[in-house]
CSV table of C-alpha atoms in Angstrom, one decimal:
chain,number,residue,atom,x,y,z
S,1,MET,CA,97.6,-68.1,-107.7
S,2,PRO,CA,99.7,-66.2,-108.8
S,3,ASN,CA,102.9,-64.9,-106.8
S,4,LEU,CA,103.4,-61.8,-107.6
S,5,GLU,CA,101.1,-58.8,-106.5
S,6,HIS,CA,101.0,-55.0,-106.8
S,7,PRO,CA,98.6,-52.6,-107.2
S,8,ALA,CA,100.8,-50.3,-109.6
S,9,TYR,CA,101.3,-52.6,-112.5
S,10,PRO,CA,99.0,-55.5,-114.4
S,11,ALA,CA,98.3,-58.5,-113.2
S,12,ASP,CA,98.8,-59.6,-116.8
S,13,ASP,CA,103.0,-58.1,-116.8
S,14,LEU,CA,102.8,-60.0,-113.3
S,15,LEU,CA,102.3,-63.2,-114.2
S,16,HIS,CA,104.6,-62.9,-117.7
S,17,LEU,CA,107.2,-61.5,-115.5
S,18,GLU,CA,106.8,-64.2,-113.7
S,19,SER,CA,107.0,-67.0,-115.7
S,20,LEU,CA,110.2,-65.8,-116.5
S,21,VAL,CA,112.2,-65.3,-113.3
S,22,PRO,CA,111.5,-69.0,-111.7
S,23,CYS,CA,112.6,-69.4,-108.3
S,24,ARG,CA,113.3,-65.5,-107.4
S,25,GLU,CA,109.4,-64.5,-106.7
S,26,SER,CA,110.4,-64.2,-103.5
S,27,GLN,CA,113.0,-61.3,-104.4
S,28,VAL,CA,111.0,-59.7,-107.4
S,29,SER,CA,108.3,-59.4,-104.6
S,30,MET,CA,110.6,-57.2,-102.0
S,31,LEU,CA,112.0,-55.2,-105.6
S,32,LEU,CA,108.6,-54.3,-106.1
S,33,SER,CA,107.8,-53.2,-102.7
S,34,ILE,CA,110.8,-51.3,-102.7
S,35,PHE,CA,110.0,-49.5,-106.1
S,36,GLY,CA,106.2,-48.5,-105.3
S,37,GLU,CA,104.4,-46.7,-107.8
S,38,ARG,CA,106.2,-45.5,-110.7
S,39,GLN,CA,105.5,-41.5,-109.6
S,40,GLN,CA,106.6,-42.5,-105.5
S,41,PHE,CA,109.7,-41.5,-104.8
S,42,SER,CA,111.7,-44.9,-104.3
S,43,PHE,CA,114.6,-45.6,-101.9
S,44,PRO,CA,118.0,-43.8,-102.4
S,45,SER,CA,119.9,-46.8,-103.7
S,46,ILE,CA,120.0,-50.5,-102.8
S,47,PHE,CA,122.7,-52.7,-102.9
S,48,ILE,CA,122.0,-56.6,-104.5
S,49,TYR,CA,125.1,-58.8,-104.0
S,50,GLY,CA,125.3,-62.6,-104.0
S,51,HIS,CA,127.4,-64.9,-106.0
S,52,THR,CA,128.1,-65.7,-109.6
S,53,SER,CA,125.2,-66.4,-111.4
S,54,SER,CA,122.2,-66.4,-108.4
S,55,GLY,CA,120.3,-64.5,-110.6
S,56,LYS,CA,120.8,-61.0,-109.3
S,57,THR,CA,121.7,-59.2,-113.6
S,58,TYR,CA,119.5,-61.2,-114.7
S,59,VAL,CA,116.0,-60.2,-111.9
S,60,MET,CA,116.9,-56.8,-112.3
S,61,GLN,CA,117.1,-56.6,-116.5
S,62,THR,CA,114.1,-58.7,-116.9
S,63,LEU,CA,111.9,-56.5,-113.8
S,64,LEU,CA,112.6,-53.0,-115.6
S,65,THR,CA,112.3,-54.3,-119.2
S,66,THR,CA,108.8,-56.5,-118.7
S,67,LEU,CA,107.6,-53.2,-117.0
S,68,GLN,CA,109.0,-50.8,-118.5
S,69,LEU,CA,110.4,-48.6,-116.3
S,70,PRO,CA,112.8,-46.0,-117.3
S,71,HIS,CA,116.0,-47.5,-116.2
S,72,VAL,CA,120.4,-47.0,-117.3
S,73,PHE,CA,122.0,-50.4,-116.9
S,74,VAL,CA,126.0,-49.9,-116.7
S,75,ASN,CA,128.6,-52.4,-116.6
S,76,CYS,CA,131.6,-51.0,-114.5
S,77,VAL,CA,133.8,-53.7,-115.9
S,78,GLU,CA,133.7,-52.1,-119.4
S,79,HIS,CA,133.6,-48.3,-118.1
S,80,PHE,CA,136.2,-49.1,-116.1
S,81,THR,CA,137.0,-45.2,-115.4
S,82,SER,CA,134.7,-42.7,-113.9
S,83,ARG,CA,134.8,-40.6,-116.8
S,84,LEU,CA,133.5,-43.5,-118.9
S,85,LEU,CA,130.7,-44.4,-116.0
S,86,LEU,CA,129.3,-40.6,-116.2
S,87,GLU,CA,129.5,-40.0,-119.8
S,88,GLU,CA,127.4,-43.6,-120.8
S,89,ILE,CA,124.9,-42.7,-118.0
S,90,LEU,CA,123.9,-39.7,-119.6
S,91,ILE,CA,124.1,-41.6,-122.7
S,92,GLN,CA,121.8,-44.0,-121.9
S,93,LEU,CA,119.5,-41.2,-120.4
S,94,GLN,CA,119.4,-39.4,-123.5
S,95,ASN,CA,118.0,-42.3,-125.6
S,96,CYS,CA,115.9,-43.1,-122.7
S,97,SER,CA,114.6,-39.6,-122.4
S,98,GLY,CA,114.1,-39.8,-126.5
S,99,THR,CA,116.1,-36.3,-127.4
S,100,GLU,CA,118.3,-36.5,-130.1
S,101,GLN,CA,121.9,-36.2,-129.9
S,102,THR,CA,123.5,-33.9,-131.5
S,103,SER,CA,126.8,-33.6,-130.4
S,104,PRO,CA,128.9,-36.1,-127.9
S,105,VAL,CA,128.7,-35.9,-124.5
S,106,HIS,CA,131.8,-34.7,-122.2
S,107,CYS,CA,131.6,-35.3,-118.8
S,108,ASP,CA,135.1,-34.4,-116.5
S,109,THR,CA,133.9,-34.2,-113.3
S,110,LEU,CA,131.3,-35.3,-110.6
S,111,ASN,CA,130.3,-31.6,-110.8
S,112,ASP,CA,129.5,-31.8,-114.7
S,113,PHE,CA,127.4,-35.2,-114.2
S,114,VAL,CA,124.9,-33.1,-111.5
S,115,ARG,CA,124.2,-30.4,-114.1
S,116,LEU,CA,124.0,-32.6,-117.2
S,117,PHE,CA,122.0,-34.8,-115.3
S,118,LYS,CA,119.4,-32.3,-114.4
S,119,GLN,CA,119.1,-31.1,-118.1
S,120,ALA,CA,118.3,-34.5,-119.3
S,121,LEU,CA,116.0,-35.5,-116.8
S,122,ALA,CA,113.9,-32.0,-117.9
S,123,SER,CA,111.4,-33.9,-119.9
S,124,GLN,CA,107.8,-34.6,-118.7
S,125,GLU,CA,108.1,-37.9,-118.7
S,126,LEU,CA,111.0,-39.1,-116.9
S,127,GLN,CA,109.8,-36.1,-114.5
S,128,ASP,CA,106.6,-38.5,-113.4
S,129,GLN,CA,108.2,-41.1,-112.9
S,130,THR,CA,111.1,-42.8,-110.6
S,131,LEU,CA,114.7,-43.3,-113.2
S,132,TYR,CA,116.2,-46.2,-112.1
S,133,ILE,CA,120.5,-46.3,-112.6
S,134,VAL,CA,121.8,-50.1,-112.1
S,135,LEU,CA,125.4,-50.7,-111.9
S,136,ASP,CA,126.6,-53.7,-112.7
S,137,ARG,CA,129.9,-55.5,-111.0
S,138,ALA,CA,129.9,-52.4,-109.0
S,139,GLU,CA,132.7,-53.8,-106.8
S,140,GLN,CA,135.0,-51.3,-109.3
S,141,LEU,CA,133.4,-48.2,-107.9
S,142,ARG,CA,136.0,-48.7,-105.0
S,143,GLU,CA,139.4,-48.4,-107.7
S,144,MET,CA,137.9,-44.8,-108.9
S,145,GLU,CA,137.8,-41.9,-107.3
S,146,ALA,CA,137.0,-41.9,-103.3
S,147,ASN,CA,133.9,-39.6,-104.2
S,148,ILE,CA,132.3,-41.4,-106.9
S,149,LEU,CA,130.6,-44.6,-104.5
S,150,PRO,CA,129.0,-41.9,-101.8
S,151,ALA,CA,128.1,-39.3,-104.9
S,152,PHE,CA,125.8,-42.4,-105.9
S,153,LEU,CA,124.6,-43.6,-103.2
S,154,ARG,CA,123.2,-39.7,-102.3
S,155,LEU,CA,122.4,-39.0,-106.2
S,156,GLN,CA,118.7,-38.6,-105.1
S,157,GLU,CA,119.5,-36.0,-102.5
S,158,LEU,CA,122.5,-34.4,-105.3
S,159,THR,CA,120.3,-33.5,-108.1
S,160,ASP,CA,116.8,-33.7,-106.5
S,161,ARG,CA,115.3,-35.7,-108.8
S,162,ASN,CA,113.1,-38.9,-108.7
S,163,VAL,CA,116.4,-41.2,-109.0
S,164,THR,CA,117.3,-44.9,-107.7
S,165,VAL,CA,120.7,-46.3,-107.9
S,166,VAL,CA,121.0,-49.8,-107.7
S,167,LEU,CA,124.6,-51.6,-107.0
S,168,LEU,CA,124.8,-55.2,-108.2
S,169,SER,CA,128.0,-56.8,-106.7
S,170,GLU,CA,129.6,-60.6,-105.8
S,171,ILE,CA,130.7,-59.1,-102.2
S,172,VAL,CA,129.5,-57.8,-99.2
S,173,TRP,CA,128.6,-54.1,-98.4
S,174,GLU,CA,131.0,-54.3,-95.4
S,175,LEU,CA,133.9,-54.3,-98.0
S,176,PHE,CA,132.5,-51.3,-100.1
S,177,ARG,CA,132.2,-48.5,-97.0
S,178,PRO,CA,134.3,-45.2,-97.3
S,179,ASN,CA,136.2,-45.0,-94.0
S,180,VAL,CA,135.0,-41.4,-93.9
S,181,GLY,CA,130.7,-43.0,-93.9
S,182,CYS,CA,128.2,-42.2,-96.0
S,183,PHE,CA,124.8,-42.1,-96.8
S,184,GLU,CA,123.8,-46.0,-96.0
S,185,PRO,CA,122.0,-48.0,-98.7
S,186,PHE,CA,118.9,-50.8,-98.6
S,187,THR,CA,121.1,-54.4,-98.4
S,188,MET,CA,119.5,-57.1,-100.5
S,189,TYR,CA,121.0,-61.0,-100.6
S,190,PHE,CA,120.0,-63.3,-103.8
S,191,PRO,CA,121.1,-66.9,-102.5
S,192,ASP,CA,122.2,-69.8,-103.9
S,193,TYR,CA,120.1,-71.9,-106.4
S,194,SER,CA,119.5,-74.5,-104.3
S,195,ILE,CA,119.4,-78.7,-106.4
S,196,GLY,CA,115.4,-78.2,-106.2
S,197,HIS,CA,115.5,-74.9,-107.7
S,198,LEU,CA,118.0,-75.9,-110.4
S,199,GLN,CA,116.0,-78.9,-111.5
S,200,LYS,CA,113.5,-76.7,-112.2
S,201,ILE,CA,115.1,-74.0,-113.9
S,202,LEU,CA,117.3,-76.3,-116.2
S,203,SER,CA,113.8,-78.6,-117.5
S,204,GLN,CA,112.2,-75.3,-118.5
S,205,ASN,CA,115.0,-75.6,-121.4
S,206,HIS,CA,113.6,-78.9,-123.1
S,207,PRO,CA,113.6,-79.5,-126.7
S,208,PRO,CA,110.1,-79.9,-128.4
S,209,GLU,CA,111.1,-83.1,-130.1
S,210,TYR,CA,111.5,-84.8,-126.4
S,211,SER,CA,108.9,-85.0,-123.4
S,212,ALA,CA,109.1,-82.2,-120.5
S,213,ASP,CA,109.7,-85.7,-118.6
S,214,PHE,CA,112.0,-87.1,-120.4
S,215,TYR,CA,114.4,-83.9,-119.8
S,216,ALA,CA,113.6,-83.4,-116.4
S,217,ALA,CA,114.8,-87.1,-116.1
S,218,TYR,CA,118.0,-86.1,-118.1
S,219,ILE,CA,118.7,-82.8,-115.6
S,220,ASN,CA,118.0,-85.4,-112.3
S,221,ILE,CA,121.2,-87.3,-114.0
S,222,LEU,CA,122.6,-84.4,-114.6
S,223,LEU,CA,122.7,-82.8,-111.3
S,224,GLY,CA,123.5,-85.9,-109.6
S,225,VAL,CA,127.2,-85.7,-111.0
S,226,PHE,CA,127.6,-82.3,-111.5
S,227,TYR,CA,125.9,-80.3,-108.6
S,228,MET,CA,128.8,-81.1,-105.4
S,229,VAL,CA,131.7,-79.7,-108.1
S,230,CYS,CA,129.1,-76.4,-109.8
S,231,ARG,CA,126.5,-74.3,-109.0
S,232,ASP,CA,126.7,-72.4,-111.6
S,233,LEU,CA,123.5,-72.1,-113.9
S,234,LYS,CA,125.4,-71.1,-116.3
S,235,GLU,CA,128.3,-73.5,-116.8
S,236,LEU,CA,125.7,-76.1,-115.6
S,237,ARG,CA,123.3,-74.6,-118.7
S,238,HIS,CA,126.1,-75.0,-121.1
S,239,LEU,CA,126.7,-79.0,-119.7
S,240,ALA,CA,123.1,-79.7,-120.5
S,241,ALA,CA,123.3,-78.6,-123.7
S,242,LEU,CA,126.6,-80.1,-125.0
S,243,ASN,CA,125.7,-83.5,-123.6
S,244,PHE,CA,122.2,-84.1,-124.2
S,245,ALA,CA,122.8,-85.1,-127.4
S,246,LYS,CA,125.0,-88.4,-126.2
S,247,TYR,CA,122.0,-88.9,-123.5
S,248,CYS,CA,119.3,-89.4,-126.8
S,249,GLU,CA,121.9,-92.1,-128.6
S,250,PRO,CA,119.9,-94.9,-127.6
S,251,VAL,CA,116.6,-93.8,-127.9
S,252,VAL,CA,117.7,-91.9,-131.1
S,253,ARG,CA,119.2,-95.7,-132.1
S,254,GLY,CA,115.8,-97.2,-131.2
S,255,GLU,CA,117.7,-99.8,-128.8
S,256,ALA,CA,115.8,-98.0,-125.4
S,257,ASN,CA,112.7,-95.9,-125.4
S,258,GLU,CA,112.5,-92.5,-123.3
S,259,ARG,CA,111.3,-94.3,-119.5
S,260,ASP,CA,114.7,-97.0,-119.7
S,261,THR,CA,116.6,-94.8,-117.3
S,262,ARG,CA,118.9,-97.7,-116.4
S,263,LYS,CA,120.2,-97.8,-120.0
S,264,LEU,CA,120.4,-94.1,-120.6
S,265,TRP,CA,122.4,-93.9,-117.3
S,266,LYS,CA,124.9,-96.6,-118.8
S,267,ASN,CA,125.3,-94.8,-122.1
S,268,ILE,CA,126.0,-91.0,-120.4
S,269,GLU,CA,127.4,-92.1,-117.6
S,270,PRO,CA,131.5,-92.5,-119.6
S,271,HIS,CA,130.7,-89.3,-121.1
S,272,LEU,CA,129.9,-87.6,-117.5
S,273,LYS,CA,133.0,-88.4,-116.0
S,274,LYS,CA,135.2,-87.0,-118.9
S,275,ALA,CA,132.7,-83.9,-118.5
S,276,MET,CA,134.0,-83.5,-115.2
S,277,GLN,CA,137.6,-83.0,-116.1
S,278,THR,CA,136.9,-79.4,-118.1
S,279,VAL,CA,134.1,-77.8,-115.5
S,280,TYR,CA,134.5,-74.0,-115.9
S,281,LEU,CA,138.4,-74.3,-117.7
S,282,ARG,CA,136.5,-74.4,-121.5
S,283,GLU,CA,139.8,-76.4,-122.4
S,284,ILE,CA,138.6,-77.0,-126.3
S,285,SER,CA,135.2,-76.1,-127.9
S,286,SER,CA,131.8,-77.6,-128.3
S,287,SER,CA,132.5,-78.5,-132.0
S,288,GLN,CA,135.8,-80.1,-130.3
S,289,TRP,CA,133.6,-82.1,-127.4
S,290,GLU,CA,130.5,-83.4,-129.7
S,291,ARG,CA,133.7,-84.7,-132.3
S,292,LEU,CA,135.3,-86.5,-129.3
S,293,GLN,CA,132.3,-88.3,-128.3
S,294,GLN,CA,131.6,-89.4,-131.7
S,295,ASP,CA,135.4,-90.9,-132.5
S,296,GLY,CA,134.8,-92.4,-128.4
S,297,GLY,CA,138.6,-90.4,-127.2
S,298,GLU,CA,140.0,-91.2,-123.9
S,299,PRO,CA,140.0,-88.5,-121.4
S,300,GLY,CA,143.7,-88.5,-122.0
S,301,GLN,CA,143.4,-87.0,-125.2
S,302,LEU,CA,141.7,-83.9,-124.0
S,303,LYS,CA,144.3,-80.7,-125.4
S,304,GLY,CA,144.3,-78.3,-122.5
S,305,LEU,CA,145.4,-77.9,-119.1
S,306,SER,CA,144.7,-80.8,-117.3
S,307,ALA,CA,145.9,-83.3,-119.8
S,308,HIS,CA,149.4,-81.4,-119.1
S,309,THR,CA,151.3,-82.8,-116.2
S,310,HIS,CA,153.5,-79.5,-116.1
S,311,VAL,CA,152.2,-77.6,-113.5
S,312,GLU,CA,153.6,-73.6,-113.6
S,313,LEU,CA,154.5,-73.0,-110.0
S,314,PRO,CA,154.3,-69.2,-108.7
S,315,TYR,CA,157.3,-66.1,-109.5
S,316,TYR,CA,158.2,-66.1,-106.0
S,317,SER,CA,157.6,-69.8,-105.5
S,318,LYS,CA,161.0,-70.7,-107.9
S,319,PHE,CA,163.3,-68.4,-105.9
S,320,LEU,CA,162.3,-69.9,-103.1
S,321,LEU,CA,163.2,-73.3,-103.9
S,322,ILE,CA,166.3,-72.3,-104.9
S,323,ALA,CA,166.9,-70.6,-101.8
S,324,ALA,CA,165.9,-73.1,-100.0
S,325,TYR,CA,168.2,-75.4,-101.8
S,326,LEU,CA,171.3,-73.2,-101.1
S,327,ALA,CA,170.8,-72.7,-97.6
S,328,SER,CA,170.3,-76.3,-97.4
S,329,TYR,CA,173.1,-77.7,-98.8
S,330,ASN,CA,176.2,-74.6,-98.7
S,331,PRO,CA,177.7,-74.3,-94.9
S,332,VAL,CA,177.1,-70.7,-93.8
S,333,ARG,CA,180.6,-69.3,-94.1
S,334,THR,CA,180.0,-69.7,-97.9
S,335,ASP,CA,177.1,-66.8,-98.1
S,336,LYS,CA,179.4,-63.8,-98.0
S,337,ARG,CA,181.4,-65.5,-100.5
S,338,PHE,CA,178.7,-66.4,-103.0
S,339,PHE,CA,176.0,-63.9,-102.4
S,340,LEU,CA,177.7,-61.1,-101.6
S,341,LYS,CA,179.4,-58.5,-104.5
S,342,HIS,CA,181.6,-56.8,-102.1
S,343,HIS,CA,182.4,-59.5,-99.8
S,344,GLY,CA,186.1,-58.2,-98.8
S,345,LYS,CA,189.5,-60.2,-99.6
S,346,ILE,CA,189.4,-64.3,-99.0
S,347,ARG,CA,192.4,-66.5,-97.6
S,348,LYS,CA,192.9,-69.3,-99.4
S,349,THR,CA,193.4,-72.4,-96.2
S,350,ASN,CA,194.1,-75.5,-96.9
S,351,PHE,CA,192.3,-76.6,-93.9
S,352,MET,CA,189.4,-78.7,-94.1
S,353,LYS,CA,187.3,-80.5,-91.0
S,354,LYS,CA,187.3,-83.9,-91.0
S,355,HIS,CA,183.6,-84.0,-91.7
S,356,GLU,CA,183.9,-81.5,-94.5
S,357,LYS,CA,186.0,-83.8,-96.4
S,358,THR,CA,182.3,-85.4,-97.0
S,359,SER,CA,180.4,-84.1,-100.0
S,360,ASN,CA,177.6,-82.0,-98.3
S,361,HIS,CA,175.1,-84.2,-101.4
S,362,LEU,CA,176.0,-87.2,-99.9
S,363,LEU,CA,175.5,-86.2,-96.2
S,364,GLY,CA,171.7,-84.3,-96.9
S,365,PRO,CA,170.3,-81.7,-96.5
S,366,LYS,CA,171.2,-79.0,-93.3
S,367,PRO,CA,168.4,-77.0,-91.0
S,368,PHE,CA,168.5,-73.1,-91.7
S,369,PRO,CA,167.1,-70.5,-90.4
S,370,LEU,CA,164.6,-68.3,-91.6
S,371,ASP,CA,166.6,-65.2,-91.9
S,372,ARG,CA,168.8,-66.7,-93.7
S,373,LEU,CA,166.3,-68.3,-96.5
S,374,LEU,CA,165.4,-64.3,-96.7
S,375,ALA,CA,168.6,-63.0,-97.4
S,376,ILE,CA,169.7,-65.6,-99.9
S,377,LEU,CA,166.1,-64.9,-101.9
S,378,TYR,CA,167.0,-61.3,-101.8
S,379,SER,CA,170.4,-61.7,-103.2
S,380,ILE,CA,169.1,-63.9,-105.9
S,381,VAL,CA,165.7,-62.2,-106.8
S,382,ASP,CA,167.1,-59.2,-109.7
S,383,ASN,CA,163.8,-56.6,-108.1
S,384,ARG,CA,163.5,-55.5,-104.6
S,385,VAL,CA,161.5,-58.0,-103.3
S,386,ALA,CA,158.9,-56.5,-100.0
S,387,PRO,CA,158.2,-59.6,-97.1
S,388,THR,CA,154.8,-58.9,-97.7
S,389,ALA,CA,151.7,-61.4,-96.5
S,390,ASN,CA,152.0,-63.4,-100.4
S,391,ILE,CA,155.8,-64.3,-99.7
S,392,PHE,CA,155.3,-65.7,-96.5
S,393,SER,CA,152.2,-67.4,-97.7
S,394,GLN,CA,154.2,-69.0,-100.4
S,395,ILE,CA,156.9,-70.2,-97.4
S,396,THR,CA,154.1,-71.6,-95.5
S,397,SER,CA,153.5,-73.7,-98.9
S,398,LEU,CA,156.6,-74.8,-99.2
S,399,VAL,CA,157.2,-75.8,-95.9
S,400,THR,CA,153.8,-78.0,-95.4
S,401,LEU,CA,154.8,-79.8,-99.1
S,402,GLN,CA,158.0,-80.4,-97.2
S,403,LEU,CA,156.2,-82.0,-94.3
S,404,LEU,CA,154.4,-84.1,-96.2
S,405,SER,CA,157.1,-85.2,-98.5
S,406,MET,CA,158.9,-86.3,-94.9
S,407,VAL,CA,156.2,-88.1,-93.5
S,408,GLY,CA,155.9,-89.9,-96.6
S,409,GLN,CA,159.4,-90.8,-97.1
S,410,HIS,CA,160.1,-92.3,-93.6
S,411,ASP,CA,156.4,-93.6,-92.0
S,412,GLN,CA,157.9,-96.7,-92.8
S,413,LEU,CA,161.4,-96.2,-92.2
S,414,ASP,CA,161.2,-95.8,-87.9
S,415,GLY,CA,157.7,-95.2,-87.3
S,416,PRO,CA,156.1,-92.4,-86.7
S,417,ARG,CA,158.4,-91.7,-83.3
S,418,TYR,CA,160.8,-90.9,-86.0
S,419,LYS,CA,158.0,-89.1,-88.1
S,420,CYS,CA,157.3,-86.9,-85.5
S,421,THR,CA,161.2,-86.1,-84.5
S,422,VAL,CA,161.9,-84.5,-88.0
S,423,SER,CA,158.7,-83.0,-88.5
S,424,LEU,CA,159.0,-81.0,-85.2
S,425,ASP,CA,163.1,-80.4,-86.1
S,426,PHE,CA,161.7,-78.9,-89.1
S,427,ILE,CA,159.6,-76.5,-88.1
S,428,ARG,CA,162.0,-75.7,-84.9
S,429,THR,CA,164.2,-74.3,-87.3
S,430,ILE,CA,162.0,-72.5,-90.0
S,431,ALA,CA,160.7,-70.6,-87.1
S,432,ARG,CA,163.8,-69.5,-85.7
């Protein structure tokens, strides 16, 4: 029995649509109930959100294309300004209405867009049914003019036409809502695919020369390794296509049959462990990865980010480390001479205290207050540094690393009592 049923659309089209969007039948059914029949006015704006690779874009494209609903699909990342976005909508709208484009479309303001939009919908075909404008990666609208997002949310009211705007995003609606208030869209959430959904979707791509059960067993092994670290359907599909040839090697050589899962697992296990090092990174191409598998290379031979031990610190973290080093090894009385351009006249004296005759590096680092650290940081950085949350978060990270290093160094020297004393003294010094 089909899961998708709607009296306004043919049953064959709905059955075909159901086969194209597995594990998203409930979301498609909800969208069909919102859309209604072709000639009916739908909800003015719909906001669909969910994590990366949860099927938002694919479901909307497949739904509108399969049911042959008039629509405009625009990626807000590619059209990153309001002018590019509005002109692209008008260009696709002219192609959708079947009118020949005799001159390039110019749309500088929102008023021009509303006027040209009404002219483009003058054809009888578009007047009799709902037009859907889908804006993918809609979070980019927040970077445009302040009137763009509220205008799209109530475009049906501004144009007095049967139009529905669908916003697709990876963030929640609360991060979109303008301060002055606007028309609230109908919000809809696309949850992540479960491991059962991923198993069902990935198993549909089995090669014709192998049975469906054999490929489903391979997908089960793949998800058992990667599901805890990767839920991205696109990444898992790429990994499945990349490592399937290695999984089939014992069957091709005649050393095992398709049901000998133990021997197949032993053959593919080391290669899946190597692939774990480069999830999401794309350090090497697919051809290089296949060549490495054929040569029997080790994971250390990957010439990518994971093969390098050098890690680049953030820009201000380098200067924070330098400032902390200078503050811990130089006396406070030398800051004026070292870090001020006009420090005045300094008297020369041969008087040295007894404890100053020893090198500061032999005595070890001294505690310093946070204000002194920031003062030295501002003096050694060329450009002006604002005391933002980014700076303080990097200081917090450096303090945490320092505490962990102290715990590791003194854990076996004087026991937990000395370790706690050093940590508390360090915390009091930074918070001073």
